[in-house]
mmCIF file of C-alpha atoms in Angstrom:
data_model
loop_
_atom_site.group_PDB
_atom_site.id
_atom_site.type_symbol
_atom_site.label_atom_id
_atom_site.label_comp_id
_atom_site.label_asym_id
_atom_site.label_seq_id
_atom_site.Cartn_x
_atom_site.Cartn_y
_atom_site.Cartn_z
ATOM 1 C CA MET A 1 122.151 99.657 95.927
ATOM 2 C CA THR A 2 118.394 100.034 95.611
ATOM 3 C CA GLN A 3 117.239 101.246 92.217
ATOM 4 C CA ASP A 4 114.401 103.728 91.732
ATOM 5 C CA SER A 5 112.048 103.234 88.789
ATOM 6 C CA PRO A 6 111.319 106.001 86.243
ATOM 7 C CA VAL A 7 107.916 107.624 86.540
ATOM 8 C CA ASP A 8 106.653 106.486 83.138
ATOM 9 C CA LEU A 9 107.393 102.879 84.076
ATOM 10 C CA LEU A 10 105.633 103.293 87.430
ATOM 11 C CA VAL A 11 102.502 104.709 85.854
ATOM 12 C CA LEU A 12 102.181 101.944 83.260
ATOM 13 C CA HIS A 13 103.043 99.340 85.877
ATOM 14 C CA ALA A 14 100.383 100.704 88.236
ATOM 15 C CA VAL A 15 97.771 99.873 85.616
ATOM 16 C CA ARG A 16 99.138 96.315 85.474
ATOM 17 C CA VAL A 17 99.249 95.851 89.241
ATOM 18 C CA VAL A 18 96.059 97.634 90.279
ATOM 19 C CA GLY A 19 93.950 96.736 87.269
ATOM 20 C CA PHE A 20 91.062 98.863 86.040
ATOM 21 C CA ALA A 21 91.222 102.129 87.999
ATOM 22 C CA GLY A 22 91.021 105.888 87.752
ATOM 23 C CA VAL A 23 93.918 108.328 87.856
ATOM 24 C CA PRO A 24 93.791 108.981 91.633
ATOM 25 C CA SER A 25 94.094 105.290 92.476
ATOM 26 C CA LEU A 26 96.836 104.712 89.913
ATOM 27 C CA ALA A 27 98.829 107.719 91.126
ATOM 28 C CA ARG A 28 98.448 106.638 94.735
ATOM 29 C CA ARG A 29 99.787 103.141 94.048
ATOM 30 C CA PHE A 30 103.415 104.229 93.561
ATOM 31 C CA GLY A 31 103.161 107.789 94.890
ATOM 32 C CA THR A 32 103.342 109.543 91.528
ATOM 33 C CA ASP A 33 102.017 113.049 90.959
ATOM 34 C CA GLN A 34 98.371 112.887 89.930
ATOM 35 C CA ASP A 35 98.610 115.444 87.113
ATOM 36 C CA GLU A 36 101.751 113.820 85.723
ATOM 37 C CA THR A 37 100.113 110.418 86.001
ATOM 38 C CA GLY A 38 97.170 111.605 83.929
ATOM 39 C CA GLU A 39 99.455 113.052 81.279
ATOM 40 C CA LEU A 40 101.531 109.882 81.069
ATOM 41 C CA LEU A 41 98.399 107.778 80.762
ATOM 42 C CA GLU A 42 97.263 109.912 77.842
ATOM 43 C CA ASP A 43 100.689 109.465 76.231
ATOM 44 C CA ALA A 44 100.420 105.719 76.773
ATOM 45 C CA GLU A 45 96.928 105.747 75.283
ATOM 46 C CA ALA A 46 98.303 107.419 72.154
ATOM 47 C CA ARG A 47 100.828 104.568 71.877
ATOM 48 C CA GLY A 48 98.103 101.960 72.251
ATOM 49 C CA TRP A 49 99.306 100.724 75.641
ATOM 50 C CA VAL A 50 96.286 101.663 77.752
ATOM 51 C CA GLN A 51 92.647 102.408 77.102
ATOM 52 C CA ARG A 52 89.946 104.360 78.891
ATOM 53 C CA SER A 53 86.547 102.805 79.406
ATOM 54 C CA GLY A 54 83.535 103.144 81.622
ATOM 55 C CA PHE A 55 80.545 101.134 82.742
ATOM 56 C CA ALA A 56 77.927 101.288 85.506
ATOM 57 C CA GLY A 57 79.011 104.786 86.411
ATOM 58 C CA LEU A 58 82.667 103.799 86.769
ATOM 59 C CA ALA A 59 85.483 105.003 84.528
ATOM 60 C CA GLY A 60 89.114 104.048 84.461
ATOM 61 C CA TRP A 61 92.197 102.843 82.650
ATOM 62 C CA SER A 62 93.265 99.333 81.725
ATOM 63 C CA LEU A 63 96.188 97.782 79.881
ATOM 64 C CA THR A 64 95.891 96.670 76.296
ATOM 65 C CA VAL A 65 97.691 93.563 75.045
ATOM 66 C CA ALA A 66 100.384 95.840 73.595
ATOM 67 C CA GLY A 67 100.619 97.637 76.920
ATOM 68 C CA ARG A 68 101.163 94.412 78.791
ATOM 69 C CA VAL A 69 103.972 93.501 76.405
ATOM 70 C CA GLU A 70 105.555 96.945 76.796
ATOM 71 C CA ASN A 71 105.244 96.847 80.562
ATOM 72 C CA GLU A 72 107.016 93.504 80.729
ATOM 73 C CA ARG A 73 109.706 94.750 78.332
ATOM 74 C CA GLN A 74 110.357 97.771 80.562
ATOM 75 C CA LEU A 75 110.407 95.660 83.713
ATOM 76 C CA ALA A 76 112.812 93.123 82.206
ATOM 77 C CA ALA A 77 115.198 95.869 81.127
ATOM 78 C CA GLU A 78 115.017 97.481 84.548
ATOM 79 C CA LEU A 79 115.690 94.196 86.329
ATOM 80 C CA THR A 80 118.654 93.498 84.053
ATOM 81 C CA ARG A 81 120.121 96.893 84.946
ATOM 82 C CA THR A 82 120.076 96.018 88.626
ATOM 83 C CA GLY A 83 122.231 92.958 88.004
ATOM 84 C CA ARG A 84 120.219 91.223 90.742
ATOM 85 C CA ALA A 85 117.562 89.275 88.893
ATOM 86 C CA GLU A 86 118.468 86.101 90.769
ATOM 87 C CA ASP A 87 117.742 87.847 94.085
ATOM 88 C CA VAL A 88 114.191 88.578 92.908
ATOM 89 C CA ARG A 89 113.782 85.041 91.599
ATOM 90 C CA GLU A 90 114.839 83.686 94.995
ATOM 91 C CA VAL A 91 112.233 85.828 96.738
ATOM 92 C CA HIS A 92 109.607 84.580 94.310
ATOM 93 C CA ARG A 93 110.515 80.991 95.133
ATOM 94 C CA ASP A 94 110.247 81.762 98.855
ATOM 95 C CA PHE A 95 106.955 83.582 98.271
ATOM 96 C CA LEU A 96 105.138 80.725 96.534
ATOM 97 C CA PRO A 97 104.590 78.503 99.626
ATOM 98 C CA LEU A 98 103.326 81.559 101.507
ATOM 99 C CA ASN A 99 101.016 82.332 98.601
ATOM 100 C CA ALA A 100 99.435 78.893 98.870
ATOM 101 C CA ARG A 101 98.866 79.484 102.581
ATOM 102 C CA LEU A 102 97.314 82.890 101.946
ATOM 103 C CA GLN A 103 94.922 81.402 99.404
ATOM 104 C CA GLN A 104 93.897 78.702 101.864
ATOM 105 C CA ALA A 105 93.412 81.264 104.642
ATOM 106 C CA CYS A 106 91.128 83.365 102.449
ATOM 107 C CA THR A 107 89.176 80.259 101.432
ATOM 108 C CA SER A 108 88.754 79.327 105.088
ATOM 109 C CA TRP A 109 87.552 82.843 105.830
ATOM 110 C CA GLN A 110 84.909 82.527 103.122
ATOM 111 C CA LEU A 111 83.905 78.863 103.614
ATOM 112 C CA ARG A 112 83.359 76.645 106.652
ATOM 113 C CA PRO A 113 82.510 73.133 105.442
ATOM 114 C CA THR A 114 79.826 71.166 107.235
ATOM 115 C CA SER A 115 79.034 67.452 107.174
ATOM 116 C CA GLY A 116 76.409 68.111 104.538
ATOM 117 C CA ASP A 117 78.016 70.888 102.531
ATOM 118 C CA ARG A 118 81.722 71.184 101.944
ATOM 119 C CA LEU A 119 81.149 74.573 100.293
ATOM 120 C CA ALA A 120 79.058 76.073 103.080
ATOM 121 C CA ALA A 121 79.646 79.782 103.565
ATOM 122 C CA ASN A 122 81.461 80.825 106.705
ATOM 123 C CA ASP A 123 78.847 82.643 108.769
ATOM 124 C CA HIS A 124 81.527 83.602 111.319
ATOM 125 C CA THR A 125 79.652 82.061 114.235
ATOM 126 C CA ASP A 126 82.553 79.751 115.127
ATOM 127 C CA PRO A 127 85.142 81.864 117.002
ATOM 128 C CA ALA A 128 87.705 79.065 117.015
ATOM 129 C CA TRP A 129 87.536 78.668 113.216
ATOM 130 C CA ASP A 130 87.969 82.383 112.602
ATOM 131 C CA ALA A 131 90.709 82.652 115.222
ATOM 132 C CA GLU A 132 92.682 79.969 113.391
ATOM 133 C CA VAL A 133 92.400 81.948 110.150
ATOM 134 C CA LEU A 134 93.492 85.158 111.853
ATOM 135 C CA GLY A 135 96.417 83.340 113.424
ATOM 136 C CA GLU A 136 97.524 82.181 109.981
ATOM 137 C CA LEU A 137 97.215 85.719 108.587
ATOM 138 C CA ALA A 138 99.336 87.004 111.460
ATOM 139 C CA ALA A 139 101.976 84.362 110.715
ATOM 140 C CA LEU A 140 101.949 85.367 107.050
ATOM 141 C CA ASP A 141 102.308 88.991 108.060
ATOM 142 C CA ARG A 142 105.489 88.142 109.967
ATOM 143 C CA ALA A 143 106.836 86.061 107.082
ATOM 144 C CA LEU A 144 106.086 88.719 104.477
ATOM 145 C CA ALA A 145 108.140 91.534 105.986
ATOM 146 C CA PRO A 146 111.608 90.055 105.348
ATOM 147 C CA LEU A 147 110.671 89.132 101.778
ATOM 148 C CA VAL A 148 109.550 92.673 101.040
ATOM 149 C CA ARG A 149 112.742 94.056 102.559
ATOM 150 C CA ARG A 150 114.779 91.830 100.239
ATOM 151 C CA LEU A 151 112.791 93.001 97.230
ATOM 152 C CA GLY A 152 112.953 96.648 98.256
ATOM 153 C CA ASP A 153 116.706 96.345 98.506
ATOM 154 C CA VAL A 154 116.736 95.628 94.767
ATOM 155 C CA LEU A 155 113.942 97.898 93.479
ATOM 156 C CA SER A 156 112.417 100.598 95.650
ATOM 157 C CA ARG A 157 108.960 100.183 94.085
ATOM 158 C CA PHE A 158 108.589 96.890 95.950
ATOM 159 C CA SER A 159 108.753 98.623 99.321
ATOM 160 C CA GLY A 160 105.589 98.991 101.369
ATOM 161 C CA TYR A 161 103.664 95.826 100.608
ATOM 162 C CA ASP A 162 104.330 94.525 104.113
ATOM 163 C CA VAL A 163 103.183 97.787 105.689
ATOM 164 C CA ARG A 164 99.955 97.744 103.678
ATOM 165 C CA PHE A 165 99.294 94.099 104.552
ATOM 166 C CA SER A 166 99.858 94.814 108.248
ATOM 167 C CA ALA A 167 97.510 97.805 108.118
ATOM 168 C CA ALA A 168 94.758 95.632 106.622
ATOM 169 C CA LEU A 169 95.368 92.895 109.172
ATOM 170 C CA HIS A 170 95.111 95.400 112.036
ATOM 171 C CA ARG A 171 91.662 96.392 110.771
ATOM 172 C CA VAL A 172 90.638 92.739 110.729
ATOM 173 C CA GLN A 173 91.957 92.237 114.249
ATOM 174 C CA ALA A 174 89.979 95.305 115.323
ATOM 175 C CA GLY A 175 86.797 93.594 114.179
ATOM 176 C CA ASP A 176 86.297 94.533 110.523
ATOM 177 C CA GLY A 177 86.400 91.156 108.799
ATOM 178 C CA GLY A 178 85.855 92.648 105.370
ATOM 179 C CA TRP A 179 89.486 93.657 105.332
ATOM 180 C CA VAL A 180 90.504 90.037 104.885
ATOM 181 C CA ASP A 181 89.294 89.751 101.308
ATOM 182 C CA ARG A 182 87.279 92.738 100.077
ATOM 183 C CA THR A 183 88.283 93.881 96.602
ATOM 184 C CA ASP A 184 87.219 97.522 96.953
ATOM 185 C CA VAL A 185 89.682 98.294 99.778
ATOM 186 C CA GLU A 186 93.350 97.506 100.377
ATOM 187 C CA SER A 187 92.489 94.255 102.112
ATOM 188 C CA CYS A 188 94.963 91.529 103.006
ATOM 189 C CA HIS A 189 93.999 89.597 99.890
ATOM 190 C CA ARG A 190 94.174 92.605 97.565
ATOM 191 C CA VAL A 191 97.601 93.713 98.799
ATOM 192 C CA TRP A 192 98.902 90.161 98.512
ATOM 193 C CA PHE A 193 97.421 89.809 95.019
ATOM 194 C CA GLU A 194 99.158 93.021 93.901
ATOM 195 C CA LEU A 195 102.511 91.832 95.232
ATOM 196 C CA HIS A 196 102.121 88.534 93.402
ATOM 197 C CA GLU A 197 101.245 90.379 90.199
ATOM 198 C CA ASP A 198 104.241 92.669 90.678
ATOM 199 C CA LEU A 199 106.558 89.699 91.079
ATOM 200 C CA VAL A 200 105.345 87.714 88.076
ATOM 201 C CA ALA A 201 105.324 90.807 85.867
ATOM 202 C CA THR A 202 108.846 91.713 86.921
ATOM 203 C CA LEU A 203 110.148 88.215 86.289
ATOM 204 C CA GLY A 204 108.079 87.629 83.154
ATOM 205 C CA VAL A 205 106.640 84.362 84.444
ATOM 206 C CA ASP A 206 103.129 82.966 84.479
ATOM 207 C CA ARG A 207 101.125 83.696 87.606
ATOM 208 C CA GLY A 208 100.598 79.978 88.166
ATOM 209 C CA ALA A 209 104.286 79.170 87.739
ATOM 210 C CA GLY A 210 105.747 77.203 90.608
ATOM 211 C CA VAL A 211 109.375 78.072 89.845
#
C-alpha cells in the first residue's frame, strides 16, 4: 500500500529537494497549501531547521545543517514504517546508470568538442549532434516512468517526476532547447536532479554513492 507523507515532512523536504526558494515554489513542489506551508516554515525556523535570507532582490528559505539532519531523520523513520526500504534501494540502484546517461546527455547538449577544443560550447548548428542528444533524452524518459511508478507505489510523494520530465522534454522537442538544462524552470535536468536528491535523502546515502 502506498504511504502518504505528513505535511510537515513534505514542507521541510521541499526545502531539501528544491533548494533556496520562496513559499509559493516550496508549496507547489508537493502540492501543500501555501498558507500552511508558510506557517510550517516559520515553525521550522523557530526550531533552527530552516532560515530565511535574501540577496539580489531574491528572498527564500534554505535548510540549516540541523534541518538537513532532521529531514533525514524524518525520512528514515517514514521509510522504515513502509517496511519497503529495499524496494527503494533497488530503484536507486537501477537509477544510477540512467543518471550517468542523463549527465552525459546534458554535457553533450552544452558542449560539442572540436579538433582544437574539447570543451567547445555547443552552438547547436549541428542537427545530427543535437538529434542524438534528444534521442537519448527520449530513451531516458521511457526508462524513467517505470522507476517512478515503483517509487510511487511505496511513497506517494515520489509520484509525478516522470510526468514533469516528459513535460520538459516535450518543450525541448517543440523547439525550446533551454528546457534541457535551465535551472530557473522545471527543465529535464532540474527535474532529474530533484529526483536524485529525493532518493539520496530518503535512503540517507551520499549523492555520489554508487550503491
